Coordinates of C-alpha atoms in Angstrom, one line a residue:
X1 CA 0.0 0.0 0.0
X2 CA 1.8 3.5 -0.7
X3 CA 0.4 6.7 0.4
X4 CA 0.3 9.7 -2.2
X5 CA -0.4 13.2 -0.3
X6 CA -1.4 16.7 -1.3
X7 CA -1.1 19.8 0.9
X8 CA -2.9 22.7 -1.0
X9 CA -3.7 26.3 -1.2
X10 CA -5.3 28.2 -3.7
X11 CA -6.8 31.8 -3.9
X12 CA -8.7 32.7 -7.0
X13 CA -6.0 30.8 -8.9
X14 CA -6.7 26.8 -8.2
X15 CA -2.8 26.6 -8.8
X16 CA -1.5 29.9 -6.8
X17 CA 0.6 28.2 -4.2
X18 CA 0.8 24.7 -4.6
X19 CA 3.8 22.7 -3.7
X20 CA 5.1 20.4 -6.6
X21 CA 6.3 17.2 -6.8
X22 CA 3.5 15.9 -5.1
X23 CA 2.4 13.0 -7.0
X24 CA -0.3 14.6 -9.1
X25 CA -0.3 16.4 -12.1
X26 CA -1.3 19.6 -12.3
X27 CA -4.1 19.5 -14.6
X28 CA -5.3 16.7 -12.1
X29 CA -4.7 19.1 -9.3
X30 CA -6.2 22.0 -10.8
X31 CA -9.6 20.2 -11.4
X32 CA -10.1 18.9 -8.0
X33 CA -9.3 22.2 -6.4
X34 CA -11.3 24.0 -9.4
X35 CA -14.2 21.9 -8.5
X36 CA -13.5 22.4 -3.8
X37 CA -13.4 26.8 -4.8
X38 CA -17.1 26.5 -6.9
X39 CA -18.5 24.4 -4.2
X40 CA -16.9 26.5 -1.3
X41 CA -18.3 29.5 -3.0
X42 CA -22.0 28.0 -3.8
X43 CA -22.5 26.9 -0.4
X44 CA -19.3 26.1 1.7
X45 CA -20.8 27.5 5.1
X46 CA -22.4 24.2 5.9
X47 CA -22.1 20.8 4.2
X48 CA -21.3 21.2 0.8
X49 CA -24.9 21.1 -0.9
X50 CA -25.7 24.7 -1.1
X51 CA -27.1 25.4 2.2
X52 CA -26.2 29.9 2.1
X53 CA -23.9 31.3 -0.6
X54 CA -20.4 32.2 1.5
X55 CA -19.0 35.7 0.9
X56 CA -16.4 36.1 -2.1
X57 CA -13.7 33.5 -1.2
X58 CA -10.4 35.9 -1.6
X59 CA -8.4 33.6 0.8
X60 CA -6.2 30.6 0.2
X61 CA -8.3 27.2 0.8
X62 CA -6.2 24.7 2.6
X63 CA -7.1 21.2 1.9
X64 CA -5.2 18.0 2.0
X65 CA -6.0 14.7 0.7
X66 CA -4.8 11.4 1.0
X67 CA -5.3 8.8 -1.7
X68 CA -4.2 4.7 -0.2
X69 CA -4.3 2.9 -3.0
X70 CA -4.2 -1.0 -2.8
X71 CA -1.9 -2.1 -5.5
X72 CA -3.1 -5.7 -6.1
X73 CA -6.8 -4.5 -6.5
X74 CA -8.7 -2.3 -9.0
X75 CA -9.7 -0.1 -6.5
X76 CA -8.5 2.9 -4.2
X77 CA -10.0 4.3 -1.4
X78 CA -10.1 7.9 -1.3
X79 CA -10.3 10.0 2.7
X80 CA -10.2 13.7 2.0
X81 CA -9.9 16.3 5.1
X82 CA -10.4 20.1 4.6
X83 CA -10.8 23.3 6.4
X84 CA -14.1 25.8 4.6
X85 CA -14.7 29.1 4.7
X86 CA -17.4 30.4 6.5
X87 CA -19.3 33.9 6.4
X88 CA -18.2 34.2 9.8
X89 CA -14.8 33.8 9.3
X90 CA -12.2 31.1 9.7
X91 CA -13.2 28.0 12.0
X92 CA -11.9 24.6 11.6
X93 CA -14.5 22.4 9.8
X94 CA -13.4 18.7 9.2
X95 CA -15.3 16.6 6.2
X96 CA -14.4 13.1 5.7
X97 CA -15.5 11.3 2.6
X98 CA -15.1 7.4 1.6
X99 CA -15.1 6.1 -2.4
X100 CA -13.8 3.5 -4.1
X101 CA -12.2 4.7 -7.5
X102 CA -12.0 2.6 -10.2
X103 CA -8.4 2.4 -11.6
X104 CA -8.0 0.5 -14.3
X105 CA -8.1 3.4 -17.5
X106 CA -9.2 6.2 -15.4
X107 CA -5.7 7.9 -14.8
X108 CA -4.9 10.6 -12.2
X109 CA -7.0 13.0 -13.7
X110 CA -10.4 11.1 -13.3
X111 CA -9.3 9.8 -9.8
X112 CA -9.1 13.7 -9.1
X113 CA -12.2 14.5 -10.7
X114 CA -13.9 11.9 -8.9
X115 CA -12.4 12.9 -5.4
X116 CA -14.5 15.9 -5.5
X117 CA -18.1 13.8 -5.3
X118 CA -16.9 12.0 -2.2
X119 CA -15.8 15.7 -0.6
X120 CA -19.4 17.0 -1.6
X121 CA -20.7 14.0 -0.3
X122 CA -19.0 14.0 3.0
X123 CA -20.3 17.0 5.9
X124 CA -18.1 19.2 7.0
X125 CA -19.2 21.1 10.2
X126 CA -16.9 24.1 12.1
X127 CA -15.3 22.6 15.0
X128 CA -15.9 25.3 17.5
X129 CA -14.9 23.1 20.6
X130 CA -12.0 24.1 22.5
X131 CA -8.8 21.8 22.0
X132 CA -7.7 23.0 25.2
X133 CA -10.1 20.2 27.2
X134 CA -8.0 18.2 29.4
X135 CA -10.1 15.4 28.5
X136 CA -8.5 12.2 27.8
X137 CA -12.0 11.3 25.7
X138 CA -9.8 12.6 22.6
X139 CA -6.9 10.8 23.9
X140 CA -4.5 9.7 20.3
X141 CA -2.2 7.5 22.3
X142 CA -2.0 4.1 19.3
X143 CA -4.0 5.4 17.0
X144 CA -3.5 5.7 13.3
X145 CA -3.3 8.5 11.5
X146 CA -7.1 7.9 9.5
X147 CA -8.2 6.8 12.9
X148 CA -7.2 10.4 14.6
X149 CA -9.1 12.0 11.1
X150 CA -12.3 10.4 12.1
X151 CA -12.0 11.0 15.9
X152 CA -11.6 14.7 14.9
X153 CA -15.1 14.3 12.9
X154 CA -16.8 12.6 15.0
X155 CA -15.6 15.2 17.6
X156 CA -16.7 18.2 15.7
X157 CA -20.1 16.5 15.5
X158 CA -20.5 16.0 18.9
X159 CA -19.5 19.9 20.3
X160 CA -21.6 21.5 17.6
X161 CA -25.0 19.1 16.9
X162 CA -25.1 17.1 20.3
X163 CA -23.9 18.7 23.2
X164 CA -25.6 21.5 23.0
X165 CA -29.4 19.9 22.2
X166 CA -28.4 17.0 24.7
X167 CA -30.4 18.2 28.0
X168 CA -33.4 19.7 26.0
X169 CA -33.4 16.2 24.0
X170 CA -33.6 14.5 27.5
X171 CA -36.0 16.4 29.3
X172 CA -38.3 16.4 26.4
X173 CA -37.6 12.9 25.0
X174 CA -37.7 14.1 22.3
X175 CA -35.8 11.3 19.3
X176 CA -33.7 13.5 16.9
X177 CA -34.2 11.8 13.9
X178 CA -32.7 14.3 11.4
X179 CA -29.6 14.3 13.7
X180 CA -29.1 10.8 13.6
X181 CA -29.3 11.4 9.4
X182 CA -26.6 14.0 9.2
X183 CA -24.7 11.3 11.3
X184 CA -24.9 9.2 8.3
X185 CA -23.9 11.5 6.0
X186 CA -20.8 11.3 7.7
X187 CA -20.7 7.9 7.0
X188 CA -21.5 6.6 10.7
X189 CA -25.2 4.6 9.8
X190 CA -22.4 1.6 8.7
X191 CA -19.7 2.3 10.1
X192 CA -17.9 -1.5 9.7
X193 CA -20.5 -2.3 6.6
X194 CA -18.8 -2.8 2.9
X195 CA -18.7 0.2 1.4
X196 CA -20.6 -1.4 -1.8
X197 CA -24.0 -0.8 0.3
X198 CA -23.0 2.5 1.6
X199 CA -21.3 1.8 4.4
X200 CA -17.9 3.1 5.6
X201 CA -16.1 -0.2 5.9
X202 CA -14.1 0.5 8.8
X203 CA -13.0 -1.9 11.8
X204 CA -14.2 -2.2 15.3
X205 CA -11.3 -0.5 16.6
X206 CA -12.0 2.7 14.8
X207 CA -16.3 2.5 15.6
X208 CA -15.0 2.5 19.1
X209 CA -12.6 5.8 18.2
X210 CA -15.4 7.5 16.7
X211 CA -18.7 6.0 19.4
X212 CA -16.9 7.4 22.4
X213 CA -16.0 10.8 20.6
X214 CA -19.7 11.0 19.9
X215 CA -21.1 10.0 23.2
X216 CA -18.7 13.3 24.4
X217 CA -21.5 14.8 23.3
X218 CA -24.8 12.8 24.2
X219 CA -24.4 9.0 25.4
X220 CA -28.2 8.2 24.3
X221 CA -28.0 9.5 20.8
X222 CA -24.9 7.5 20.5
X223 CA -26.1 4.4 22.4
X224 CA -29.1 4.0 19.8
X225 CA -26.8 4.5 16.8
X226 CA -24.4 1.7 18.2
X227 CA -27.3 -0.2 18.0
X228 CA -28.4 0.7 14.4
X229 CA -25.0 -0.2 13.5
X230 CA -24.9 -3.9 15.2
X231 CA -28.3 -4.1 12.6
X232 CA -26.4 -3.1 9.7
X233 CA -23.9 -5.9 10.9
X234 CA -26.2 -8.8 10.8
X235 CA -27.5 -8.1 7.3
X236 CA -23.5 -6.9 6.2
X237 CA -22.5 -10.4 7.5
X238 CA -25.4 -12.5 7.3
X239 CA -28.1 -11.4 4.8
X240 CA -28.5 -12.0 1.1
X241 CA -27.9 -10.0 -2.0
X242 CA -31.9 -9.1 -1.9
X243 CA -31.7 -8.1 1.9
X244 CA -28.5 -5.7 1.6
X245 CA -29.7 -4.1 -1.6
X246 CA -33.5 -3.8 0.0
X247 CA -32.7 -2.8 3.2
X248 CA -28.6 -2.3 4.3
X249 CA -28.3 0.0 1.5
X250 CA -30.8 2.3 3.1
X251 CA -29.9 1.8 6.9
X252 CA -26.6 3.1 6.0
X253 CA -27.5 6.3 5.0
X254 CA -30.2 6.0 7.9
X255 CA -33.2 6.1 5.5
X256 CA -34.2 3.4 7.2
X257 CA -33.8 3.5 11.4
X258 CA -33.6 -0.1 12.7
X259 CA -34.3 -1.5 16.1
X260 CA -32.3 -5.3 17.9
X261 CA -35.2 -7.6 19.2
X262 CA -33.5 -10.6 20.9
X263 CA -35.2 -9.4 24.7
X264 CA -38.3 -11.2 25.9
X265 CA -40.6 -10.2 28.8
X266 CA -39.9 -13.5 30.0
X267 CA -36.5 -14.2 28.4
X268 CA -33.8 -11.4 30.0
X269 CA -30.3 -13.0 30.5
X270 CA -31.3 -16.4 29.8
X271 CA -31.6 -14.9 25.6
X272 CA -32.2 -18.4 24.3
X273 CA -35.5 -19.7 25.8
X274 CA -37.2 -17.0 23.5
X275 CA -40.5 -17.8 23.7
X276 CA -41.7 -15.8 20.1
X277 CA -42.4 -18.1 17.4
X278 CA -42.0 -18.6 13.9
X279 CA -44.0 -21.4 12.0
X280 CA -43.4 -22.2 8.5
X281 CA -46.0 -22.4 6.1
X282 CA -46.5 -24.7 2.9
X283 CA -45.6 -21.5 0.3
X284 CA -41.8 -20.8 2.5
X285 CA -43.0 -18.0 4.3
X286 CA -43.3 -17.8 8.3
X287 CA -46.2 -16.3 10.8
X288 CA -44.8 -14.6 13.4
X289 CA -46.4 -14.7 17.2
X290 CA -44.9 -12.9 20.1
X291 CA -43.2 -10.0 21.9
X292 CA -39.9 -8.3 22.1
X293 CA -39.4 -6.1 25.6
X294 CA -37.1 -2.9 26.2
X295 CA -36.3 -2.2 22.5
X296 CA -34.9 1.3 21.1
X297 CA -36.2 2.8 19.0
X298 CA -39.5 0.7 18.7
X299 CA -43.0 2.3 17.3
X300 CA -40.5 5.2 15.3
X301 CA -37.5 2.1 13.6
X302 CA -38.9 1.2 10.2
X303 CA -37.1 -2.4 10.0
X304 CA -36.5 -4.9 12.9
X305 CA -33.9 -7.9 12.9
X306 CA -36.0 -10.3 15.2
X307 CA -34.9 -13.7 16.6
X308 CA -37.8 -16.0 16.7
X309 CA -38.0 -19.6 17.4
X310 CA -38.5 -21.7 14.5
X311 CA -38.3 -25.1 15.9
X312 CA -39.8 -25.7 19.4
X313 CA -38.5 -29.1 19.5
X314 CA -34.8 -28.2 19.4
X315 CA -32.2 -27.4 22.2
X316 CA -32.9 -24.0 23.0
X317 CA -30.3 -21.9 21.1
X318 CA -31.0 -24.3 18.4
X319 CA -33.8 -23.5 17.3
X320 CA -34.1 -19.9 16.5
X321 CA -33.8 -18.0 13.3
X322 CA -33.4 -14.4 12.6
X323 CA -36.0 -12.3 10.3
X324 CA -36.3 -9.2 8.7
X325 CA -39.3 -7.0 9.8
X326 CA -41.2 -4.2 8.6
X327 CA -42.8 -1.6 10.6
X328 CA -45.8 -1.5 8.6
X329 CA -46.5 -4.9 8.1
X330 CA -49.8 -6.3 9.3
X331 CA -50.1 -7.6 13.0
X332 CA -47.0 -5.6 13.8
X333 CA -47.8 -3.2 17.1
X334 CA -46.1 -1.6 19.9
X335 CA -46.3 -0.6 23.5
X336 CA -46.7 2.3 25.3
X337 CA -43.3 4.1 25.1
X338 CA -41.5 3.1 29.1
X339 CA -41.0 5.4 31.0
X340 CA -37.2 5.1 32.3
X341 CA -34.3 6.8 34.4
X342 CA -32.2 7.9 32.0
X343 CA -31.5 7.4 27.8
X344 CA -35.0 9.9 27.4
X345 CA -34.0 11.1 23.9
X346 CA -34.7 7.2 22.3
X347 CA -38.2 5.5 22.3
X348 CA -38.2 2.5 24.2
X349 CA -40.9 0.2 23.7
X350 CA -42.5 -3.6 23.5
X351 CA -43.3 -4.8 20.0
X352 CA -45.5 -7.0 20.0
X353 CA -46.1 -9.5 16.6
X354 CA -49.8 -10.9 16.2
X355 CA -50.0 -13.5 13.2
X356 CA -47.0 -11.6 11.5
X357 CA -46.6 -12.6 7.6
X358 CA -42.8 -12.8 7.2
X359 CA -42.0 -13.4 3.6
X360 CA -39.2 -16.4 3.1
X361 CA -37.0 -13.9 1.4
X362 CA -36.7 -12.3 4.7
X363 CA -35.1 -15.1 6.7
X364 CA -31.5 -13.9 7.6
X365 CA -29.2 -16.8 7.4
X366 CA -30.4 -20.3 7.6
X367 CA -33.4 -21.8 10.4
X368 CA -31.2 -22.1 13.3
X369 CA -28.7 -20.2 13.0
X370 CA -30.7 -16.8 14.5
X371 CA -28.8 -17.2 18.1
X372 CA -25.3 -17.8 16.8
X373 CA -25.9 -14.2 15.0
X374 CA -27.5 -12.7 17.9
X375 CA -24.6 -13.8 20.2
X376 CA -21.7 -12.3 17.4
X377 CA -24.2 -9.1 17.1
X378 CA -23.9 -8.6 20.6
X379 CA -19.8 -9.2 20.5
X380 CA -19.9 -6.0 19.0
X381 CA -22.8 -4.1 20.7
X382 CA -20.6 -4.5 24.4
X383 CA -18.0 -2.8 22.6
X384 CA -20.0 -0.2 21.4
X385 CA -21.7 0.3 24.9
X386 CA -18.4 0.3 26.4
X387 CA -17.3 2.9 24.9
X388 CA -20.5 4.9 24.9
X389 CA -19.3 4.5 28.7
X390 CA -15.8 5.9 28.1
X391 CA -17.1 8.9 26.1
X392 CA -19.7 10.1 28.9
X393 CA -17.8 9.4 31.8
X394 CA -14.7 11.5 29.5
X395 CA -17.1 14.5 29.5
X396 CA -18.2 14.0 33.2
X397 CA -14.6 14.1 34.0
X398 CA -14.0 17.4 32.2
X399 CA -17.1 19.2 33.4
X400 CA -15.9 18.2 37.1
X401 CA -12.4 19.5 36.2
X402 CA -14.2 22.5 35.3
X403 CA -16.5 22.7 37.9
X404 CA -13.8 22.0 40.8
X405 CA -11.2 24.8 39.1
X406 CA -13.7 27.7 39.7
X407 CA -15.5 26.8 42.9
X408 CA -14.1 28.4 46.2
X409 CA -14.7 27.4 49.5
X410 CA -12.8 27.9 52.7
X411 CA -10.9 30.8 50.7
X412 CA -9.5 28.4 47.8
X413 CA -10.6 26.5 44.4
X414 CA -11.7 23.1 45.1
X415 CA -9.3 21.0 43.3
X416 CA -6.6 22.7 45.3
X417 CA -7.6 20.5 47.7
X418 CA -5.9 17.1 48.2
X419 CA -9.0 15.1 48.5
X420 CA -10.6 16.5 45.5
X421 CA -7.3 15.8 43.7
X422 CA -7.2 12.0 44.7
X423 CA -10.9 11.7 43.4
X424 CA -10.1 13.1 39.9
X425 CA -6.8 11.3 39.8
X426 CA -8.5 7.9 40.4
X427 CA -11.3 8.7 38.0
X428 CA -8.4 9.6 35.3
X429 CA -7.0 6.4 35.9
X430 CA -10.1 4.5 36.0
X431 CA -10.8 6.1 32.5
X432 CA -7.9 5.4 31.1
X433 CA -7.7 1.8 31.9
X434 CA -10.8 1.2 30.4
X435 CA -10.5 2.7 27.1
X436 CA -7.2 0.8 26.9
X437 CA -9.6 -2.4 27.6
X438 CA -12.3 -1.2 25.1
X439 CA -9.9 -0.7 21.9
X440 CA -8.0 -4.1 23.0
X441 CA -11.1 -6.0 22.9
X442 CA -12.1 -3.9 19.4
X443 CA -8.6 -4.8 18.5
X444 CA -9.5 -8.8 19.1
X445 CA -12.7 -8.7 17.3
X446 CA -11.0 -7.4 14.5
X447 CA -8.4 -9.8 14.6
X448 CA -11.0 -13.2 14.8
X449 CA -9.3 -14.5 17.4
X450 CA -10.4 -17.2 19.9
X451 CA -10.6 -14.6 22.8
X452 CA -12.4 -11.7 21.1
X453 CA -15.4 -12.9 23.0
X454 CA -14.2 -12.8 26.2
X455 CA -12.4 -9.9 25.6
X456 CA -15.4 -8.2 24.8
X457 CA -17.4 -9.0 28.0
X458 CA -14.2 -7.9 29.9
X459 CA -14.1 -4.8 28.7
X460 CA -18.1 -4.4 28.8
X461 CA -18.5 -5.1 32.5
X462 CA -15.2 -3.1 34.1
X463 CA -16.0 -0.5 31.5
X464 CA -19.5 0.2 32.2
X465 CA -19.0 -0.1 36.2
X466 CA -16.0 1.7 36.3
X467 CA -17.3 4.8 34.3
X468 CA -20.4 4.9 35.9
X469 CA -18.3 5.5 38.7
X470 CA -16.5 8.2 37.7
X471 CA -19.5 9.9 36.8
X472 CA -21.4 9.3 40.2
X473 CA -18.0 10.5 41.8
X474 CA -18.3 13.4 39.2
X475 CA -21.5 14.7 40.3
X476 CA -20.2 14.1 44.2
X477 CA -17.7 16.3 43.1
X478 CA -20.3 19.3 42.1
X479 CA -21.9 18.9 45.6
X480 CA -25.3 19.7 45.5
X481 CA -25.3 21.4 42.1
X482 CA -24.4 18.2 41.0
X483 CA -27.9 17.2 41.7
X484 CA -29.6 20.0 39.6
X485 CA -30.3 19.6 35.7
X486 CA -28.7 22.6 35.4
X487 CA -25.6 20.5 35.2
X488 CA -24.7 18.0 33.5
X489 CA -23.4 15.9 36.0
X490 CA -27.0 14.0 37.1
X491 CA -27.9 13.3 33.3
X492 CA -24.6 11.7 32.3
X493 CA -25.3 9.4 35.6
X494 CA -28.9 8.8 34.6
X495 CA -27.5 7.6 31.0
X496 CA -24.8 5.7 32.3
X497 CA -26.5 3.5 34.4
X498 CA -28.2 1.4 32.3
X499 CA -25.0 -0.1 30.5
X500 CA -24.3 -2.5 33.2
X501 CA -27.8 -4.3 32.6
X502 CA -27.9 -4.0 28.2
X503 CA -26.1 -6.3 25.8
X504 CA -26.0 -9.0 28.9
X505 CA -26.2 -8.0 31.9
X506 CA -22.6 -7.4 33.9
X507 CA -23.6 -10.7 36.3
X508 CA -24.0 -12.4 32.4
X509 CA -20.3 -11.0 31.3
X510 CA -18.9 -12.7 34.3
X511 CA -20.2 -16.3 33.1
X512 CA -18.8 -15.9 30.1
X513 CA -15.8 -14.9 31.0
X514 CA -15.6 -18.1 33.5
X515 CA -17.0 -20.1 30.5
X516 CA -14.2 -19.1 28.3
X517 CA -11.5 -19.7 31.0
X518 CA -12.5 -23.3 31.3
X519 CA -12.9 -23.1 27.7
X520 CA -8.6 -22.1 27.6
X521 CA -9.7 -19.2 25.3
X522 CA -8.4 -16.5 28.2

């Protein structure tokens, strides 16, 4: 693999300024940059598809791209990362785009020209954080150099369309459905899907990167799109041509919102005595009967991967299968939405299946199989939780930090004092360990190898207790403002608190960690 990069700027003249000797040629050069300066100046303020026409651009444009091209294949894959103008002024705006370039007979020239679709594609949104946080959320200790582009991103999104909607999103539950689609167009509905259906085709490691840089900035909106992305999973890995060109295609952009029904009202922990059937009938197709408890995103998801059992005379795990269900189909209805302590801005509801019609086509692997990719889904879902985990309990940290640096008593700041000091010390190191443990278990998954479960229900029970934690000891920290909504502190705790019980409960990670022990997997 060899690694061609441009640095660039370019006033009114596409070609004042740019360094030579690059790689490209400058024809190839001037057409990509050509095409960044009329985009820029038709509507650069927001993301790239004409949202406000920008002043007259009279400054340079920096912009840099990086083209990995795979040598043995036909293909490259094309990241570009840019800084816009906006009316306003200069702000850091980051845009990451994802295509595969044909390269047999196109030349440099077309691979330029084509760059410029995946920039317009890609959202670019002014980063007007402060890289000053202390935080070690955005820690970029062992990661690659891509991985630290995404991070920054995935970042950017978080400070500027989550953080600042999260506590009116919470006390109003209110779902933010557009938000969760301008998360897409960033490429994070499919975030390890083939690119060929839309998706971003990244590993686990880096969904981790990018899930606890998002939950910085809201830990429910995150949690749910974790969850979306364990969907997009199951068809990636499991379904059939129809399915990913029916459905995947269309969750990746988040044009379709999905929702994980493996849950029972009598089937918690113990997943596999599902009770929800699944009988076949003469013309291949299967009537659903049955209900799903505690699901996100139920009664608003437009397509539901649901594990029903298909053969009642089987050993438990044995005999379930996984489907493909529509919202709208007839005998599908829901509950009430719960009312619950904490992840308010996601419906959670039962779905309940009455005589359900499920087309044959619509079977996700083969009858029995539905558990084995339940169990795999869920792998990766106490990953993604996990680090949903590190990301709030990163934010709690800093808000404490905050808080603690300007409150006074007894004549002096509070983190002048020892015992405030020790606390936030132990919560640094408590949040440090367990992202190390998150992105090592990310790290196994990606790898295939014989611990990657186990390492994934490590990290999922000490991450989830051990930043819950930090974010109870957080809001101790805030005294009793900590208690007040007008803080943070109390709805990062609410959020947080749930992790230890979803995607197996922490009691459930223990067995299988035991399991896999005796197994001489650990």
């Amino acid at each position: 693999v060899r690694s061609i990069a441009l640095v660039g700027a370019c006033a009114c003249d596409p070609l004042s300024s740019l360094p030579s000797g690059v790689g490209l040629t400058e024809p190839d050069v001037s057409i990509y940059l050509a095409e960044k300066e009329k985009e820029t100046e038709e509507g650069g303020d927001s993301r790239g598809e004409g949202q406000g026409k920008a002043e007259a651009n009279t400054n340079p444009i920096p912009c840099s791209i990086r083209i990995y091209h795979n040598i043995p294949t036909t293909t490259t894959t094309a990241t570009a990362t840019m800084m816009l103008w906006r009316k306003e002024g200069w702000r850091l705006g980051a845009a990451v785009g994802r295509a595969l370039l044909p390269n047999q007979g196109q030349g440099w020239k077309k691979t330029s020209a084509a760059l410029c679709s995946v920039v317009r594609g890609a959202a670019s949104y002014a980063a007007s954080y402060s890289t000053s946080s202390s935080s070690a959320c955005h820690e970029t200790f062992g990661l690659t150099e891509m991985q630290v582009e995404f991070r920054e991103v995935a970042r950017s999104f978080a400070l500027n369309e989550l953080a600042p909607h999260s506590a009116k999103w919470d006390e109003t539950k209110h779902f933010p459905v557009d938000t969760l689609k301008q998360a897409a167009e960033l490429g994070f509905g499919g975030i390890y899907c083939q690119e060929e259906y839309g998706g971003t085709g990244l590993g686990r490691e880096d969904a981790a990167v990018i899930f606890e840089a998002l939950a910085y900035g809201d830990i429910s909106f995150t949690a749910y799109l974790t969850i979306h992305n364990m969907n997009c999973f199951v068809l990636d890995t499991f379904g059939t041509q129809q399915q990913k060109e029916k459905y995947l295609q269309r969750m990746t952009c988040m044009e379709l919102l999905s929702s994980y029904c493996l849950t029972e009202p009598n089937s918690g922990s113990d997943a596999a005595s599902l009770e929800t059937s699944a009988v076949k009938q003469e013309d291949g197709s299967y009537v659903l009967n049955g209900a799903k408890a505690f699901i996100s995103g139920a009664g608003t998801s437009d397509v539901y991967i649901v594990m029903a059992r298909t053969d009642p005379g089987a050993d438990k795990a044995k005999g379930i299968t996984c489907f493909v269900v529509e919202k709208d189909q007839e005998g599908v209805s829901f509950g009430k939405p719960e009312k619950k302590l904490g992840w308010n801005s996601q419906p959670t509801c039962v779905v309940s299946f009455d005589d359900v019609v499920v087309p044959a086509e619509n079977r996700v692997g083969e009858e029995g199989e539905g558990f084995k990719i339940a169990m795999m889904g869920l792998d990766g879902g106490r990953i993604n939780i996990a680090t949903c985990s590190v990301g709030g309990a990163a934010f709690a940290l800093d808000s404490a930090r905050e808080y603690t640096s300007s409150r006074k008593q007894f004549g002096k700041p509070l983190d002048k004092f020892q015992n405030t000091q020790f606390k936030l010390a132990d919560c640094a190191t408590s949040l440090a360990a367990s992202r190390l443990m998150v992105r090592r278990a990310a790290r196994a998954l990606d790898a295939k190898i014989a611990s990657a479960t186990a390492e994934c229900a490590m990290a999922k029970r000490f991450a989830t207790d051990s930043c819950f934690d930090i974010a109870n000891t957080c809001l101790q920290l805030h005294g009793g403002y900590g208690y007040l909504m007008d803080y943070p502190a109390e709805r990062i705790v609410r959020d947080l608190r749930v992790h230890s019980i979803l995607e197996g409960t922490n009691e459930i990670m223990r067995v299988i960690i035991a399991r896999e022990m005796d197994r001489q997997k650990v």
